[in-house]
Short mmCIF file of N, CA and C in Angstrom, two decimals:
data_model
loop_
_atom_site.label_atom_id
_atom_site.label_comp_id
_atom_site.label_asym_id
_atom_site.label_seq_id
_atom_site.Cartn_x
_atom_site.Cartn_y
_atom_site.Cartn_z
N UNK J 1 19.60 14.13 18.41
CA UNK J 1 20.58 15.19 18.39
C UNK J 1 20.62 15.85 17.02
N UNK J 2 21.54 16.85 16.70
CA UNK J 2 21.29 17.71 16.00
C UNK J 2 21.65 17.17 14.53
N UNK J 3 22.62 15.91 14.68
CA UNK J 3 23.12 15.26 13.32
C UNK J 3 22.34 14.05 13.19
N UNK J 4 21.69 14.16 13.92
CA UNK J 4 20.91 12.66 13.33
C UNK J 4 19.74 13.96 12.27
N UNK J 5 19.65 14.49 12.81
CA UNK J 5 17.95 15.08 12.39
C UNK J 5 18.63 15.80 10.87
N UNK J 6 19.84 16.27 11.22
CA UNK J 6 20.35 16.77 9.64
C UNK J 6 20.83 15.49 9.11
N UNK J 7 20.80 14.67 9.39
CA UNK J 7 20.86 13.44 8.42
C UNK J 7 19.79 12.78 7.46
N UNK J 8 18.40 12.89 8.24
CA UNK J 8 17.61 12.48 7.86
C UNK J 8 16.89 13.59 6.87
N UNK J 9 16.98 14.57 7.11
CA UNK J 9 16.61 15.69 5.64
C UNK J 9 17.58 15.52 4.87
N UNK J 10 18.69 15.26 4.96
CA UNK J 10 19.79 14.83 3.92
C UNK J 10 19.55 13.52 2.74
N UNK J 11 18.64 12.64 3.72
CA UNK J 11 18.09 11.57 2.76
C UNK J 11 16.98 12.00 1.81
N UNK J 12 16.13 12.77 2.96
CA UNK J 12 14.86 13.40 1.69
C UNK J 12 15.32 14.15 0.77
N UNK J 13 16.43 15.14 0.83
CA UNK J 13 16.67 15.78 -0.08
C UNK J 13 17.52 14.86 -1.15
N UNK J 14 18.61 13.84 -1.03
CA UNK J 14 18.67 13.32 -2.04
C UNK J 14 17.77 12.05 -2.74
N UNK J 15 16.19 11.93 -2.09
CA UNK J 15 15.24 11.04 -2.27
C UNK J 15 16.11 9.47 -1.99
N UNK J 16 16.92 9.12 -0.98
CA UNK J 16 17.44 8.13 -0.29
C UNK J 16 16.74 7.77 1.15
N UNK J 17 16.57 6.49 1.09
CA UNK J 17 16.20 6.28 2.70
C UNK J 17 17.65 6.01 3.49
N UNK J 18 18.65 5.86 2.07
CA UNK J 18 19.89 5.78 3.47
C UNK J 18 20.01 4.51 4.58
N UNK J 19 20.85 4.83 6.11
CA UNK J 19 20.14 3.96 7.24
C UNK J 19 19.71 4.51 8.22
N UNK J 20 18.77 5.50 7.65
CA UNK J 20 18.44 5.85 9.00
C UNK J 20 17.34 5.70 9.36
N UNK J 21 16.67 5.35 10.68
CA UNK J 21 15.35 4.99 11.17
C UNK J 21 13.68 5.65 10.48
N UNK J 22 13.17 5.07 9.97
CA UNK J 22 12.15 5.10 9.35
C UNK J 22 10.53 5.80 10.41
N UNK J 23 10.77 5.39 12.07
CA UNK J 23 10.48 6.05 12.79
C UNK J 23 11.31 6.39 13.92
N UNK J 24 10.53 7.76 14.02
CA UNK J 24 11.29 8.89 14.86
C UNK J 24 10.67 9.21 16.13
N UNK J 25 10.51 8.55 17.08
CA UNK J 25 9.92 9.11 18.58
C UNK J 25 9.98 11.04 18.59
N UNK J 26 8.93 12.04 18.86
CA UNK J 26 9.29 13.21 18.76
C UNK J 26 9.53 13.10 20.28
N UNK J 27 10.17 14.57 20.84
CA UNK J 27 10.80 14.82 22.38
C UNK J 27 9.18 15.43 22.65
N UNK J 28 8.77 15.26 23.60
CA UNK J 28 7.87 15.87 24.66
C UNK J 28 7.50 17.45 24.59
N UNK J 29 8.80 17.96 24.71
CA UNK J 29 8.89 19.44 24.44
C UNK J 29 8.60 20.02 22.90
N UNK J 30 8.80 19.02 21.90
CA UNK J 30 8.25 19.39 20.82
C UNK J 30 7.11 20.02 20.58
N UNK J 31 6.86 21.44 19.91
CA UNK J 31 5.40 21.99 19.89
C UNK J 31 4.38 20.90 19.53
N UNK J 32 4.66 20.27 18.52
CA UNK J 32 3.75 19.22 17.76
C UNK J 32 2.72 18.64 18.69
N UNK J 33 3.21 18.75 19.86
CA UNK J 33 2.61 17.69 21.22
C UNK J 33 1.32 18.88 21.72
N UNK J 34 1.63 20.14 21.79
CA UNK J 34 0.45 20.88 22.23
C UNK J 34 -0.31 21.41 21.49
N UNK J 35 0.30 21.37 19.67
CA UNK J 35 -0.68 21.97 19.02
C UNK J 35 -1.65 20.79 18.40
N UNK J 36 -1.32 19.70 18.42
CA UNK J 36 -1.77 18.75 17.96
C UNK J 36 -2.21 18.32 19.26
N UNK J 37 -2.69 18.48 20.13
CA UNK J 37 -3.54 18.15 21.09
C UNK J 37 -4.63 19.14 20.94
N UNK J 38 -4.28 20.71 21.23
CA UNK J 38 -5.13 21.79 20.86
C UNK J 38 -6.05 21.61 19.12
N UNK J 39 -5.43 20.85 18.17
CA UNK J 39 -6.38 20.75 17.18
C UNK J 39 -7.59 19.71 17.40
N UNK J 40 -6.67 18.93 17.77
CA UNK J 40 -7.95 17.39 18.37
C UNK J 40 -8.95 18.04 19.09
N UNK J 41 -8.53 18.54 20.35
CA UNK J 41 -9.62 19.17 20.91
C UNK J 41 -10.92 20.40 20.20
N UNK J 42 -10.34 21.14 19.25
CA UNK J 42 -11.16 22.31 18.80
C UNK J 42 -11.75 21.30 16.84
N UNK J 43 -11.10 20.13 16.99
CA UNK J 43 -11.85 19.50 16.20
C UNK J 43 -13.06 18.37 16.43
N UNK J 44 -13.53 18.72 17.45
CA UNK J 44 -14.61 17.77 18.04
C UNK J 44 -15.81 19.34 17.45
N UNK J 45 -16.92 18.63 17.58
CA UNK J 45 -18.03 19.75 17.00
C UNK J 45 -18.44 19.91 18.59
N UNK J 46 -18.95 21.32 18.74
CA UNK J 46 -19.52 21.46 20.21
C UNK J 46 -20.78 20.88 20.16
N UNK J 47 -21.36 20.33 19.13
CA UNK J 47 -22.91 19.77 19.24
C UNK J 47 -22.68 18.38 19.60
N UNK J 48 -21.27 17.74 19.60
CA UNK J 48 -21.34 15.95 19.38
C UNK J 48 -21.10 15.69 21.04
N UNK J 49 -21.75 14.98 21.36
CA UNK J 49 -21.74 14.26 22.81
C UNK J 49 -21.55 13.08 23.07
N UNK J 50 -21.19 12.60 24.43
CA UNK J 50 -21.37 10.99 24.37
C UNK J 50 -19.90 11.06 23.92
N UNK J 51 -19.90 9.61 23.43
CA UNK J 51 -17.81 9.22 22.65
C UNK J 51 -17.16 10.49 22.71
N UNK J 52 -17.93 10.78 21.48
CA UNK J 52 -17.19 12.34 20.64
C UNK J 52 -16.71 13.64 22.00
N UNK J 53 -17.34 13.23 23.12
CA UNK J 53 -17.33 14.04 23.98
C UNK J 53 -15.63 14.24 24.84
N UNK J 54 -15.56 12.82 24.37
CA UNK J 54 -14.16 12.19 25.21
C UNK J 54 -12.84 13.03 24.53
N UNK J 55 -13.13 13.40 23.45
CA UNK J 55 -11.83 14.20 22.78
C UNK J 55 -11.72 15.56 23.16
N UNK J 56 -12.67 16.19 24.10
CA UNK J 56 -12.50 17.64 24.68
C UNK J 56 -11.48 17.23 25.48
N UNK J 57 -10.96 16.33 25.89
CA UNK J 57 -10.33 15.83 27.22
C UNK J 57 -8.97 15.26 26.81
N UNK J 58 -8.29 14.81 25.19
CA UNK J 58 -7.45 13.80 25.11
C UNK J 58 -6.26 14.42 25.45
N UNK J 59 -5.06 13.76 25.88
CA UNK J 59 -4.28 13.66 26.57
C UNK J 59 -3.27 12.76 25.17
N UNK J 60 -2.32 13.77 24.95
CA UNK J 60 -1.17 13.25 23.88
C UNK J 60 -0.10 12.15 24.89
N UNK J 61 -0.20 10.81 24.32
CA UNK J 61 1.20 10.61 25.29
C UNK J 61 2.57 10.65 24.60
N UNK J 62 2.14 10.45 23.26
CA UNK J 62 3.56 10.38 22.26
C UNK J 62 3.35 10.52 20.68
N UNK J 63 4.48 10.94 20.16
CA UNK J 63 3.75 10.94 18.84
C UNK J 63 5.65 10.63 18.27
N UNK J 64 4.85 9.87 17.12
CA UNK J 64 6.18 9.55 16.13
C UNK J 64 5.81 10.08 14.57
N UNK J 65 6.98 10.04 14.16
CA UNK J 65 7.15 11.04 12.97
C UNK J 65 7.69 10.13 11.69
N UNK J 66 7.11 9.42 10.86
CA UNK J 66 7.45 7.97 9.89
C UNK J 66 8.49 9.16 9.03
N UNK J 67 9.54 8.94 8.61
CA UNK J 67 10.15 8.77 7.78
C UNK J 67 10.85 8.06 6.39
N UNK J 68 9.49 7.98 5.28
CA UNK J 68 9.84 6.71 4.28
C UNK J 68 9.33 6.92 2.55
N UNK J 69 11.08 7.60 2.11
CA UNK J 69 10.74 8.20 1.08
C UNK J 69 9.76 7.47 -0.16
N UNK J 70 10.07 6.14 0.14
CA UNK J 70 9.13 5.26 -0.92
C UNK J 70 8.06 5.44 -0.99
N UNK J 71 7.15 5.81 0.54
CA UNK J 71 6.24 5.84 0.69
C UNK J 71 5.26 7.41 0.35
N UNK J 72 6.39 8.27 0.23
CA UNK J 72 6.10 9.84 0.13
C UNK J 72 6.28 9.89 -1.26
N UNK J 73 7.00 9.14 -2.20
CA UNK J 73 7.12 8.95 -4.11
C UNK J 73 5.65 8.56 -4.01
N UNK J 74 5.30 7.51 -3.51
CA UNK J 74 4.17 6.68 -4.34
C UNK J 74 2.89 8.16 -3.73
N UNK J 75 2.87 8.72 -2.65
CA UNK J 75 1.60 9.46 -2.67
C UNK J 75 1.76 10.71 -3.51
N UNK J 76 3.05 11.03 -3.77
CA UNK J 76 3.66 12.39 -4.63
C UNK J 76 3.23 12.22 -5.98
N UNK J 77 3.48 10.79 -6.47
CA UNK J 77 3.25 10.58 -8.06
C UNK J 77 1.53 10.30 -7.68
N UNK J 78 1.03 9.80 -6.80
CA UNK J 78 -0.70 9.75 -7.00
C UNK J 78 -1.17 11.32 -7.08
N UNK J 79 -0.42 11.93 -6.57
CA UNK J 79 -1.25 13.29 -6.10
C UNK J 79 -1.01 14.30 -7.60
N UNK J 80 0.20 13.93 -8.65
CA UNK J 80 -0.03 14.32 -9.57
C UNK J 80 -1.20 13.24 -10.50
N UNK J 81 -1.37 11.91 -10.54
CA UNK J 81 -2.23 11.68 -11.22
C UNK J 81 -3.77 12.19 -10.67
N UNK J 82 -4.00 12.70 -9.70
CA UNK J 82 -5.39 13.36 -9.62
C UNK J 82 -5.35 14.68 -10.12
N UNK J 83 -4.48 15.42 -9.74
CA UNK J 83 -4.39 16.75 -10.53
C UNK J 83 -4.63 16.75 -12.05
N UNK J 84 -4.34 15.63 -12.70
CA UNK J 84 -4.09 15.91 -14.02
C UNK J 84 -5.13 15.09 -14.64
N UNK J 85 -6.19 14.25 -13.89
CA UNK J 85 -7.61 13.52 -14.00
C UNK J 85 -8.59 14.92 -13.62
N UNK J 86 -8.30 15.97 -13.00
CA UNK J 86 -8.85 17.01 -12.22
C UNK J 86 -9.19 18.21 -13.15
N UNK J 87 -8.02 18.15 -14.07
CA UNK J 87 -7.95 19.33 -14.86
C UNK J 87 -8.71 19.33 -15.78
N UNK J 88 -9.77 20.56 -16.08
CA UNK J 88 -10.42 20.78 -16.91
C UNK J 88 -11.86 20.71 -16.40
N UNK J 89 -12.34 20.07 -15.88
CA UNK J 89 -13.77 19.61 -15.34
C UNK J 89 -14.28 20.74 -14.43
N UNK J 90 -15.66 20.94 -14.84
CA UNK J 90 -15.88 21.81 -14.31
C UNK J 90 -16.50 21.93 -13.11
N UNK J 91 -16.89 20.78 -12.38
CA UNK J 91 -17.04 20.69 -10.84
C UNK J 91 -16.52 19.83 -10.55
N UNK J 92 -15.93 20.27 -8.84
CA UNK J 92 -15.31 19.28 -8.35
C UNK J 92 -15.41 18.88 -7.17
N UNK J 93 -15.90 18.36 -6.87
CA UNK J 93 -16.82 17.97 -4.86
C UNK J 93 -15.49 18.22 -4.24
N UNK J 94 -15.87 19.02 -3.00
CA UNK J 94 -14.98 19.74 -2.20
C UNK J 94 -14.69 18.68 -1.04
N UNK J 95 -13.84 18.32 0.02
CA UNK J 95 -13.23 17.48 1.19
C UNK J 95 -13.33 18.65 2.16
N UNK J 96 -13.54 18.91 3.23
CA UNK J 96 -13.42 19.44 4.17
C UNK J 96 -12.87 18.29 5.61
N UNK J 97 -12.14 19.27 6.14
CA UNK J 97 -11.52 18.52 7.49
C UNK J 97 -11.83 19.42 8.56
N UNK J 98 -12.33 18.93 9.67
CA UNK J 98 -12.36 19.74 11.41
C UNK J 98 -11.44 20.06 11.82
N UNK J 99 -9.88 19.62 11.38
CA UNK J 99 -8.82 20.26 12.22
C UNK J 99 -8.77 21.59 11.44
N UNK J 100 -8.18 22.46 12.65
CA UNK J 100 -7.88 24.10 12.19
C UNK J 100 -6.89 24.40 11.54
N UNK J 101 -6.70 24.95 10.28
CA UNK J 101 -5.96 25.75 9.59
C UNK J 101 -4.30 25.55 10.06
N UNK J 102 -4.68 26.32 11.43
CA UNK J 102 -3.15 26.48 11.91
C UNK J 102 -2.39 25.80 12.31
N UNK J 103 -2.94 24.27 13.08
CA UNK J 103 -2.44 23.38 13.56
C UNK J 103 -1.25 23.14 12.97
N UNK J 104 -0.97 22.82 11.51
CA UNK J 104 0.27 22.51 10.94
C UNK J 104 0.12 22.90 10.12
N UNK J 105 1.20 24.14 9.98
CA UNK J 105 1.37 25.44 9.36
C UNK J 105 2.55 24.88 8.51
N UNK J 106 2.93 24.20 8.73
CA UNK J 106 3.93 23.43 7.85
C UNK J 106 3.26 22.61 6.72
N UNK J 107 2.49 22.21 6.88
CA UNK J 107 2.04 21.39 5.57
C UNK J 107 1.04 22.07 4.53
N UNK J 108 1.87 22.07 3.30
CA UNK J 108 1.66 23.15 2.08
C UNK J 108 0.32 22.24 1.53
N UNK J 109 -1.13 22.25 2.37
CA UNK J 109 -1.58 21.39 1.35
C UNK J 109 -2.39 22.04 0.27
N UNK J 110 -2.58 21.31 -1.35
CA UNK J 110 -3.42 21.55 -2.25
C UNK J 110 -4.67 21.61 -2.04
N UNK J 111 -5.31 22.44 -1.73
CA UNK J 111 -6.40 22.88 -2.19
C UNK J 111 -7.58 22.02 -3.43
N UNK J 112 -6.97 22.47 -4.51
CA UNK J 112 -7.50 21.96 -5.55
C UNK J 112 -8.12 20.77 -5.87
N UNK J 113 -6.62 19.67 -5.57
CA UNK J 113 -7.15 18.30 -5.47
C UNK J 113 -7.55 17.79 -4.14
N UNK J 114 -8.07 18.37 -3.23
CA UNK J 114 -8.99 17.89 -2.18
C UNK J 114 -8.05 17.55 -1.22
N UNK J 115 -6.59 17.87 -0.85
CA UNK J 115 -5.51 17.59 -0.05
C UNK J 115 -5.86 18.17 1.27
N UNK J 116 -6.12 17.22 2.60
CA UNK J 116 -5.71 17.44 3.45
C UNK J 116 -5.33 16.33 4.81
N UNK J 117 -5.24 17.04 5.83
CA UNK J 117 -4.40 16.83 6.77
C UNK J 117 -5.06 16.00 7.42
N UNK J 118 -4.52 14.56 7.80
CA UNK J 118 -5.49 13.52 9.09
C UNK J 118 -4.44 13.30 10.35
N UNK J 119 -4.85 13.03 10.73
CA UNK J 119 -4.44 12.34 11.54
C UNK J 119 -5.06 11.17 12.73
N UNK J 120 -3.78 9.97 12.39
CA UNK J 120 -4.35 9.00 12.83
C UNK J 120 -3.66 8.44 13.87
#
């Protein structure tokens, strides 16, 4: 409901875990469920067959959403120590990922230091 969910940005914003549940079952109707099915799928290569073939086909049954500020400090403070191991050098081997751009338009990722999106 609508106060649990403003509760739990209430913790991130004062960097508290508070008591509130650490995972979050999302609702069905949540976009997350079709665009994150639609990335899985357009992230398979059309050349890979066999296994790889099986993800034209996957079928989301649920997805949960971790909530755990300890855990978002410790990758926040790593992600400045690569930036600042990063700076200055003049090449820097690039990361590329198969999911599309748009899938999650919400997540501001860096560029620079090789930041992106998995999912597991």
């Amino acid at each position: 409901d609508h106060a649990t969910q403003m509760m739990l940005q209430e913790s991130w914003r004062l960097s508290r875990q508070l008591q509130t549940k650490v995972c979050i079952e999302l609702n069905y109707c949540d976009a997350a469920f079709s665009n994150i099915q639609k990335a899985l799928v357009e992230a398979c290569p059309p050349d890979h067959y066999a296994v790889c073939s099986r993800m034209r086909n996957v079928s989301i049954t649920g997805l949960q959403q971790i909530c755990n500020v300890r855990i978002w400090k410790d990758y926040d403070f790593r992600k400045e120590q690569v930036r600042k191991e990063l700076e200055g050098r003049e090449t820097v081997p690039t990361v590329t990922s198969n999911l599309p751009p748009h899938m999650c338009k919400w997540a501001h990722l860096d560029e620079k230091i090789n930041e992106i999106l998995l999912i597991h």
